[in-house]
Short mmCIF file of N, CA and C in Angstrom, two decimals:
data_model
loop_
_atom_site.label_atom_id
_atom_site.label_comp_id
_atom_site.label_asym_id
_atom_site.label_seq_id
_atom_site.Cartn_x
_atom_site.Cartn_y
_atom_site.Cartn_z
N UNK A 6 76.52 107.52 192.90
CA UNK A 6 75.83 108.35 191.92
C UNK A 6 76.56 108.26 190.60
N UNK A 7 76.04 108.07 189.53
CA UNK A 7 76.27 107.81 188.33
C UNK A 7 76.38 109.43 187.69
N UNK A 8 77.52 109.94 187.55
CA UNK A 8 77.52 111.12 186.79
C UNK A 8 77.41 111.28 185.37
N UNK A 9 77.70 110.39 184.88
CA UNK A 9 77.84 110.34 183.02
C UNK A 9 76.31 111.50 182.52
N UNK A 10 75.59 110.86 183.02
CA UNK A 10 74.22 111.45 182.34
C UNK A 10 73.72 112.35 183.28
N UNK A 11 74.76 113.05 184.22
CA UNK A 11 74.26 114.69 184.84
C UNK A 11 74.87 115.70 184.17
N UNK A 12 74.01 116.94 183.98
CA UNK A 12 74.37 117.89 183.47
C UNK A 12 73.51 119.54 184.16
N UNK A 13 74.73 120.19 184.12
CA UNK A 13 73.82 121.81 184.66
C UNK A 13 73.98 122.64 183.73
N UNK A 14 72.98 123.15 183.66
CA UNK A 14 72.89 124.36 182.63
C UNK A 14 71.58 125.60 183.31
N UNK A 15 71.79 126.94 182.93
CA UNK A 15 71.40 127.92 183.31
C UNK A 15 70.34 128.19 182.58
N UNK A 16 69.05 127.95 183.05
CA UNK A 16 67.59 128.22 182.80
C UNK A 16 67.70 129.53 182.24
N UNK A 17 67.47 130.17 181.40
CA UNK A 17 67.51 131.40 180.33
C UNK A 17 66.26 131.80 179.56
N UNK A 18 65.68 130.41 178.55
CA UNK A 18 64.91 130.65 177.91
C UNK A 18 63.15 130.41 178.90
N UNK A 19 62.55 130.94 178.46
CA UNK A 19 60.92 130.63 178.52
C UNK A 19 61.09 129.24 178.83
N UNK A 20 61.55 128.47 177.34
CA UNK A 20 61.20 126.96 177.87
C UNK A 20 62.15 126.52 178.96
N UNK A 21 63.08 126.96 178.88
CA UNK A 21 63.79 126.29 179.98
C UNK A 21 63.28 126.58 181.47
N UNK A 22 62.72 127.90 181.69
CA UNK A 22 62.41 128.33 183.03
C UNK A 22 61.20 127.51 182.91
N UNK A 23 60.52 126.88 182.10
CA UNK A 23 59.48 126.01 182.27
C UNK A 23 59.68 125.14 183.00
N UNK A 24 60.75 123.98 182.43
CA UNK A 24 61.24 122.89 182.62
C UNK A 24 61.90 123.44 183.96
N UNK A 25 62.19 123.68 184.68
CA UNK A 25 62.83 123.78 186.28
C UNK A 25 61.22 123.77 186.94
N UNK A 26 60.06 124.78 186.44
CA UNK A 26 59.37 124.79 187.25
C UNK A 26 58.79 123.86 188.31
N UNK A 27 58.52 122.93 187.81
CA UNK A 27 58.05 121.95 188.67
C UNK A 27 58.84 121.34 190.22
N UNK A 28 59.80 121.35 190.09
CA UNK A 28 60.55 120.99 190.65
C UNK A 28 60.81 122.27 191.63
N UNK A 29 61.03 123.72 191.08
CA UNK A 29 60.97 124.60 192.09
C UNK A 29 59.92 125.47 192.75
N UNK A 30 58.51 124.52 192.29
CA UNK A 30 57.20 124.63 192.89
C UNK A 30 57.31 123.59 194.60
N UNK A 31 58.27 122.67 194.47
CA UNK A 31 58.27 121.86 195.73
C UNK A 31 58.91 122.46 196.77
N UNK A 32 59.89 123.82 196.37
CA UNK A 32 59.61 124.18 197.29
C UNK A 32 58.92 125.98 197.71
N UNK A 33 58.62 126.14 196.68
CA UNK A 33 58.04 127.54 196.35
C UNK A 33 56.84 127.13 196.42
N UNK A 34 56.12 126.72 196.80
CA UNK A 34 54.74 125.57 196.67
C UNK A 34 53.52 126.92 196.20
N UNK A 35 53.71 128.23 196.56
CA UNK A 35 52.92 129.25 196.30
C UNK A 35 52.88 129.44 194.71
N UNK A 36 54.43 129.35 193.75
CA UNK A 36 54.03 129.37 192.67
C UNK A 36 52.99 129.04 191.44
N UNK A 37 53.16 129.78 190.92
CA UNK A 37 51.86 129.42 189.39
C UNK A 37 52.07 129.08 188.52
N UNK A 38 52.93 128.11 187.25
CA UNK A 38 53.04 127.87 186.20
C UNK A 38 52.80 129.11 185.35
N UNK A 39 51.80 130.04 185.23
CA UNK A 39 51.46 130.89 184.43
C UNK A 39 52.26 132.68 184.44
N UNK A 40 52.63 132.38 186.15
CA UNK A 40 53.42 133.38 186.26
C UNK A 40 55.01 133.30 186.46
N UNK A 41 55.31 132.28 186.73
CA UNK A 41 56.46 132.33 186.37
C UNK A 41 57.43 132.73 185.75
N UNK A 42 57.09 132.46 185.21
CA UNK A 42 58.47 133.05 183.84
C UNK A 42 58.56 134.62 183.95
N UNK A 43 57.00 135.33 184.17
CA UNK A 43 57.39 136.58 184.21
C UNK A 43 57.99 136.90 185.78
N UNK A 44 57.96 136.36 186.41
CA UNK A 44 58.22 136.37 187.89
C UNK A 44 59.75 136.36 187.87
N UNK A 45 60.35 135.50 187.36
CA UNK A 45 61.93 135.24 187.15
C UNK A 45 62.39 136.33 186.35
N UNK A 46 61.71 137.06 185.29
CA UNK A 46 62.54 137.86 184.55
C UNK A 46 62.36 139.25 185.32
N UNK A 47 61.30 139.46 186.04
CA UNK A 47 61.46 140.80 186.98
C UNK A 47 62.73 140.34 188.03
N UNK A 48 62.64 139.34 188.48
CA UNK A 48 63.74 139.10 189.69
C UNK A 48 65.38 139.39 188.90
N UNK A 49 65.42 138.84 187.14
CA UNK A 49 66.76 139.20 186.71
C UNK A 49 67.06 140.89 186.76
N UNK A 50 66.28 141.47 187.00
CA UNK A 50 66.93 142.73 186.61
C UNK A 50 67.30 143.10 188.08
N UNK A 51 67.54 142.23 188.95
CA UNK A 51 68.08 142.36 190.11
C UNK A 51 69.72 141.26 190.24
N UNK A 52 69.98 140.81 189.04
CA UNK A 52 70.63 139.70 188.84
C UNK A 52 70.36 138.39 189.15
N UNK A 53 69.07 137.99 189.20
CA UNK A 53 68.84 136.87 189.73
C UNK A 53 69.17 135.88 188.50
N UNK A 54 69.42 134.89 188.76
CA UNK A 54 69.50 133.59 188.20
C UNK A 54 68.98 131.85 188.42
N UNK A 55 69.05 131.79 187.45
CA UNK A 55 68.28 129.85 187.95
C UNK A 55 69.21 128.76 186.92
N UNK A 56 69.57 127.82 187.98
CA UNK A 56 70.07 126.80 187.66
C UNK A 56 69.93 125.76 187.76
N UNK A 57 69.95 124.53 186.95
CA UNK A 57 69.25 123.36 186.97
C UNK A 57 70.14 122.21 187.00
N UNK A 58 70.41 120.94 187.58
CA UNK A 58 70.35 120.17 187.60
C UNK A 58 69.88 118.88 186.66
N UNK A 59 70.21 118.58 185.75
CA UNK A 59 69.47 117.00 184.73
C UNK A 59 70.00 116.21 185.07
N UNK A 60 69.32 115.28 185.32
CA UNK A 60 69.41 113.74 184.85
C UNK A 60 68.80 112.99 183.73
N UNK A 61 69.89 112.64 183.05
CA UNK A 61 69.43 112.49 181.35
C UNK A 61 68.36 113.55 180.90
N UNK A 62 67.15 113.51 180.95
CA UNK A 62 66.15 114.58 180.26
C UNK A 62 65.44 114.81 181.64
N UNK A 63 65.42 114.42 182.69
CA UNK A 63 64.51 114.89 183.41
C UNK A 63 65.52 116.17 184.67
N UNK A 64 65.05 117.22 184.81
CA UNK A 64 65.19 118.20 186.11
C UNK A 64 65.34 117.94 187.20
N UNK A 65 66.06 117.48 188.06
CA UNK A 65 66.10 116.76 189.25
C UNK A 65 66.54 117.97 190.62
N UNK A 66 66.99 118.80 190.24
CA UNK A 66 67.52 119.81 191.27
C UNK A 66 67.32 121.28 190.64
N UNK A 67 67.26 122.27 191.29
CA UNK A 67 67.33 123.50 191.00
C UNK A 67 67.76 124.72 192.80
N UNK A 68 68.67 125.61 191.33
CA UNK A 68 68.82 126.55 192.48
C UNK A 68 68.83 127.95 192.01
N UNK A 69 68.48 128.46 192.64
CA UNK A 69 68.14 130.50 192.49
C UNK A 69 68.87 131.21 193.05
N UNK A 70 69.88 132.19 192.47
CA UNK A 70 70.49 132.90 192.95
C UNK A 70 71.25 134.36 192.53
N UNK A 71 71.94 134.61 193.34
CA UNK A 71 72.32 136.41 192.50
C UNK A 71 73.80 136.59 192.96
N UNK A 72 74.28 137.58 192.43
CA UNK A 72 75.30 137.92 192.76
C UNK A 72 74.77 139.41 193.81
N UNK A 73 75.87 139.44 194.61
CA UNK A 73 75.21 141.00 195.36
C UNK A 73 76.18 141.46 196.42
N UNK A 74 75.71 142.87 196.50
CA UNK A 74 77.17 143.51 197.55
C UNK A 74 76.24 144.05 198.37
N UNK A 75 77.30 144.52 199.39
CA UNK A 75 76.67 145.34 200.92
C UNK A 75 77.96 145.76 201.47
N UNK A 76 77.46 147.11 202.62
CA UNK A 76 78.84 147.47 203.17
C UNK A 76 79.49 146.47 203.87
N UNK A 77 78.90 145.24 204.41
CA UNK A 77 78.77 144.64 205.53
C UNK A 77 80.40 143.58 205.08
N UNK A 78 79.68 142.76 203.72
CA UNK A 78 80.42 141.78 203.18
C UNK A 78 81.50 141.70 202.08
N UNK A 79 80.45 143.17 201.26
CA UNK A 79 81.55 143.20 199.93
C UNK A 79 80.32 142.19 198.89
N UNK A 80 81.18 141.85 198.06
CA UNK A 80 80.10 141.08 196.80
C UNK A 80 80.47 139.73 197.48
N UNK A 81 79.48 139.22 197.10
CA UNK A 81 78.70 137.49 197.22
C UNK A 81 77.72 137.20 197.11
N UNK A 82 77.48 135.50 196.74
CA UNK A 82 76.88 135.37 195.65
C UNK A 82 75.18 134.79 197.20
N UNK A 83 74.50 135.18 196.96
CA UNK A 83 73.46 134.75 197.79
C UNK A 83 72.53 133.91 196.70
N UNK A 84 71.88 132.62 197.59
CA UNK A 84 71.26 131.74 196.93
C UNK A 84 69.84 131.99 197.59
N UNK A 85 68.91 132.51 196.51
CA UNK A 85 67.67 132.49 197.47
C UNK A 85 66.72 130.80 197.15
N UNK A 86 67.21 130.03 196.57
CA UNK A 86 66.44 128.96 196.36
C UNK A 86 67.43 127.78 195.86
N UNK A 87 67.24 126.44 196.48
CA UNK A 87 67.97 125.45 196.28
C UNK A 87 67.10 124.16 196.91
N UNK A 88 66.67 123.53 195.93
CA UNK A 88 65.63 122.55 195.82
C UNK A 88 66.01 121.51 194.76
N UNK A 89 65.77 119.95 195.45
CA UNK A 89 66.06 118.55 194.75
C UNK A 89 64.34 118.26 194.71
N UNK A 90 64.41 117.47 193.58
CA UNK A 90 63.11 116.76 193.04
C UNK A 90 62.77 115.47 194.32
N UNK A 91 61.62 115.45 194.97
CA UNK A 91 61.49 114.90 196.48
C UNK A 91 62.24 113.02 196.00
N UNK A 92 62.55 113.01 194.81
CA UNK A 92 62.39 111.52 194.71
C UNK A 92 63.67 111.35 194.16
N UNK A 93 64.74 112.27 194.15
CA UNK A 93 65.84 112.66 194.44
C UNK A 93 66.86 112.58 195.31
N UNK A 94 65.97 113.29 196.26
CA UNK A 94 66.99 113.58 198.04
C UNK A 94 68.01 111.95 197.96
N UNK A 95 68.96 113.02 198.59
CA UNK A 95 69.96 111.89 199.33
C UNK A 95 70.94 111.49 198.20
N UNK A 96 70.73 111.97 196.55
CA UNK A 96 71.43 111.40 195.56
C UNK A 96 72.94 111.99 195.07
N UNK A 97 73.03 113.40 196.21
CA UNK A 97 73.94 114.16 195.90
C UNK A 97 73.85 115.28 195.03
N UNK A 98 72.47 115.81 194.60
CA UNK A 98 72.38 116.52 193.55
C UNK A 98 72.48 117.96 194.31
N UNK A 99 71.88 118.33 195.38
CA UNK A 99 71.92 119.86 195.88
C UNK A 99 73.79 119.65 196.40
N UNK A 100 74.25 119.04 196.43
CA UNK A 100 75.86 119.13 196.35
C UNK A 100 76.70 119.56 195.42
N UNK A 101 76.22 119.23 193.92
CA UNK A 101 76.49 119.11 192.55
C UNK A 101 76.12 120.63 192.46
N UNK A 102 74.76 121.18 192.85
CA UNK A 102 74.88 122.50 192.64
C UNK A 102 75.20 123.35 193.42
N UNK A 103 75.33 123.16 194.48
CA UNK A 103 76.27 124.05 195.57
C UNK A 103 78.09 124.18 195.07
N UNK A 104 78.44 123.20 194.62
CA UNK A 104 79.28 123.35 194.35
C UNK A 104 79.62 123.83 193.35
N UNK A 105 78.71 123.50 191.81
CA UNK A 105 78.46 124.97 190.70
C UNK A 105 78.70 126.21 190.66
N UNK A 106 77.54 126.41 191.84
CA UNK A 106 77.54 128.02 192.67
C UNK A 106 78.73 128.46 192.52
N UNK A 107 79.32 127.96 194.09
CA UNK A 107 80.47 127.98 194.17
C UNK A 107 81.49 128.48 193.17
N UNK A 108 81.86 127.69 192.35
CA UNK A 108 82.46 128.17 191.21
C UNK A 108 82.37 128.77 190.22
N UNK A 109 81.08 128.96 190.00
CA UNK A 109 80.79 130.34 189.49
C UNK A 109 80.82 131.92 190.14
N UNK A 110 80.63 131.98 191.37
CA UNK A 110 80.88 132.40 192.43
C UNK A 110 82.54 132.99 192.36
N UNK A 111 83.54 132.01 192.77
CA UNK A 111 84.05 132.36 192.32
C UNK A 111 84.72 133.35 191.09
N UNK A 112 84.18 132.59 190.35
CA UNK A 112 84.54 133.38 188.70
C UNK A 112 83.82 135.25 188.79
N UNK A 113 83.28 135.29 189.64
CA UNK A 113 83.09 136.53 189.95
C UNK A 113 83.69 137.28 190.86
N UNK A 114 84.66 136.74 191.32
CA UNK A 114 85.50 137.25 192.45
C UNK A 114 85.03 137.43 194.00
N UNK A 115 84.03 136.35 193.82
CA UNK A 115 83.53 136.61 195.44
C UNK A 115 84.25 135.18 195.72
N UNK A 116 84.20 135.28 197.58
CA UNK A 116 84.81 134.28 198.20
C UNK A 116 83.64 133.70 199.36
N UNK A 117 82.55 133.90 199.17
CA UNK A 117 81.30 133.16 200.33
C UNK A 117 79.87 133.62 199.73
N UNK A 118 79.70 132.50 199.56
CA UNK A 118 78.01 132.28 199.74
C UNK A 118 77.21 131.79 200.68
N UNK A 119 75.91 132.71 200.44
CA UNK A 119 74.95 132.83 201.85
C UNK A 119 73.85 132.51 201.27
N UNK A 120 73.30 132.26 202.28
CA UNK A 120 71.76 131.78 202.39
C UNK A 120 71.04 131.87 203.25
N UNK A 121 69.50 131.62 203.09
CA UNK A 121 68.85 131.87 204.34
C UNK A 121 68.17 130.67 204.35
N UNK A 122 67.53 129.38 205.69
CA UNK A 122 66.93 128.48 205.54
C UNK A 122 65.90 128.86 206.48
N UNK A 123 64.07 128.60 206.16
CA UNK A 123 63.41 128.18 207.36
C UNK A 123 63.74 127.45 208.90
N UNK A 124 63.70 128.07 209.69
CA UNK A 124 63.93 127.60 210.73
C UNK A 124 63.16 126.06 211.41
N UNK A 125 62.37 125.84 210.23
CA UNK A 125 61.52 124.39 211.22
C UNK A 125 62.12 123.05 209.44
N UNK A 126 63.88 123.76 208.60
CA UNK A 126 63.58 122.73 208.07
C UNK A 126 65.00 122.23 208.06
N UNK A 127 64.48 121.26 208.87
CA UNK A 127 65.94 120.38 209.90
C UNK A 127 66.88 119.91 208.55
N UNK A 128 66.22 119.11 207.86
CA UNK A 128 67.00 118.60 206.62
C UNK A 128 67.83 119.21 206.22
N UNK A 129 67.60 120.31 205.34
CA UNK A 129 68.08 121.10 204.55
C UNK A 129 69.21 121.92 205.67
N UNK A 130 68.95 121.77 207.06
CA UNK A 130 70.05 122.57 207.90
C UNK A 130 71.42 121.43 208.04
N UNK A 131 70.90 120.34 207.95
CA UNK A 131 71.83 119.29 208.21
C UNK A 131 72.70 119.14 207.14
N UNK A 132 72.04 119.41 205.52
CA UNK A 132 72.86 119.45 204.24
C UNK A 132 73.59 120.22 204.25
N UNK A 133 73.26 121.79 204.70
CA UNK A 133 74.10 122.71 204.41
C UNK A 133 75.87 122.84 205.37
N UNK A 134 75.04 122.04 206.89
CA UNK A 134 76.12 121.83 207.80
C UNK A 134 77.21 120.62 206.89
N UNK A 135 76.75 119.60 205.93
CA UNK A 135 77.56 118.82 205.61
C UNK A 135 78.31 119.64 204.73
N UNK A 136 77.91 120.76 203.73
CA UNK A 136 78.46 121.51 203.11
C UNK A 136 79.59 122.15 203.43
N UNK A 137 79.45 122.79 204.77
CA UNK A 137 80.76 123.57 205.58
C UNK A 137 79.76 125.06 205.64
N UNK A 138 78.73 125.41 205.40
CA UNK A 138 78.56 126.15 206.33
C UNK A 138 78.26 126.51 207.70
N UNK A 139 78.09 128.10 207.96
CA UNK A 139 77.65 128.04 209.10
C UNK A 139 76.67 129.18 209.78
N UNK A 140 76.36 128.69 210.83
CA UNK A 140 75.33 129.54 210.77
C UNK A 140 75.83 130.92 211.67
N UNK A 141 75.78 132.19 210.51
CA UNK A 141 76.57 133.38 210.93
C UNK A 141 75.41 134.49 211.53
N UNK A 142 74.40 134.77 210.87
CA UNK A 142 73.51 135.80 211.26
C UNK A 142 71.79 135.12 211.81
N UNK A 143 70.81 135.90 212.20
CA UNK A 143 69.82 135.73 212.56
C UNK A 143 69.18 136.69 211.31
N UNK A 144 67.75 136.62 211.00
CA UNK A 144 67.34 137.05 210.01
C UNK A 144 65.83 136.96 210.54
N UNK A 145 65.49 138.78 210.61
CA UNK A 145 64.28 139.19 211.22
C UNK A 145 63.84 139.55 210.17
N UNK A 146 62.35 139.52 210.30
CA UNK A 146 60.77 139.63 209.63
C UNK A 146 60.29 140.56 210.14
N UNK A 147 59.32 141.33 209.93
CA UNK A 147 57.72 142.04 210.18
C UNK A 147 57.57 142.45 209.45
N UNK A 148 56.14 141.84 209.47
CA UNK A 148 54.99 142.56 209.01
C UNK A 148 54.58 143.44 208.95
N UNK A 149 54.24 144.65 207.49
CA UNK A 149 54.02 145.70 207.58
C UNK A 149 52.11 145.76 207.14
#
């Protein structure tokens, strides 16, 4: 992988939360172009954040995430979204931002980040195992 012409920077503006969209429609596939942006700025006042991935001018990776506490853990940084452009995979880029995280993560004084993956998506379980995580909790649903 050729790093010279990668760069991450933190989706902030309108246009910028534009420019990720596409890419985090592959795997949000429910999203709307039109709602977006307001969708992300209700989620910030929960601390959410979005981070992007470039290659030269084009968006190739993105990831969503927050900082957050509980009695359970203490503060850490939970990622609710982490998605490579399909024509991407395999290039090292959801590495590049895991490891971002990470260190931003850090810089907040937390020491573990979590996540939650679909259970039918083998890939993305196999990346995260190359990462060093692991799989700590089960994570129940219902429908109200």
């Amino acid at each position: 992988m050729q790093k010279s012409n990668l760069s991450i920077f933190e989706a902030k503006t309108g246009d910028e939360l534009l420019a990720v969209f596409d890419v985090m429609k592959q795997l949000r596939t429910h999203l709307k172009r039109s709602e977006f942006v307001a969708q992300v700025r209700r989620q910030e006042a929960a601390g959410y954040r979005i981070a992007a991935l470039r290659r030269g001018e084009e968006v190739v990776a993105v990831t969503g995430f927050r900082l957050t506490e509980n009695l359970a853990m203490g503060s850490y940084v939970y990622i609710d979204d982490l998605v490579t452009l399909d024509t991407g995979r395999s290039e090292g880029y959801g590495a590049l931002l895991m490891e971002w995280v990470g260190q931003w993560a850090r810089e907040q004084g937390c020491s573990e980040l979590h996540l939650d993956s679909g259970v039918q998506r083998f890939d993305a379980h196999r990346f995260y195992f190359r990462e060093r995580m692991a799989i700590v909790f089960y994570h129940f649903r219902k429908y109200l």
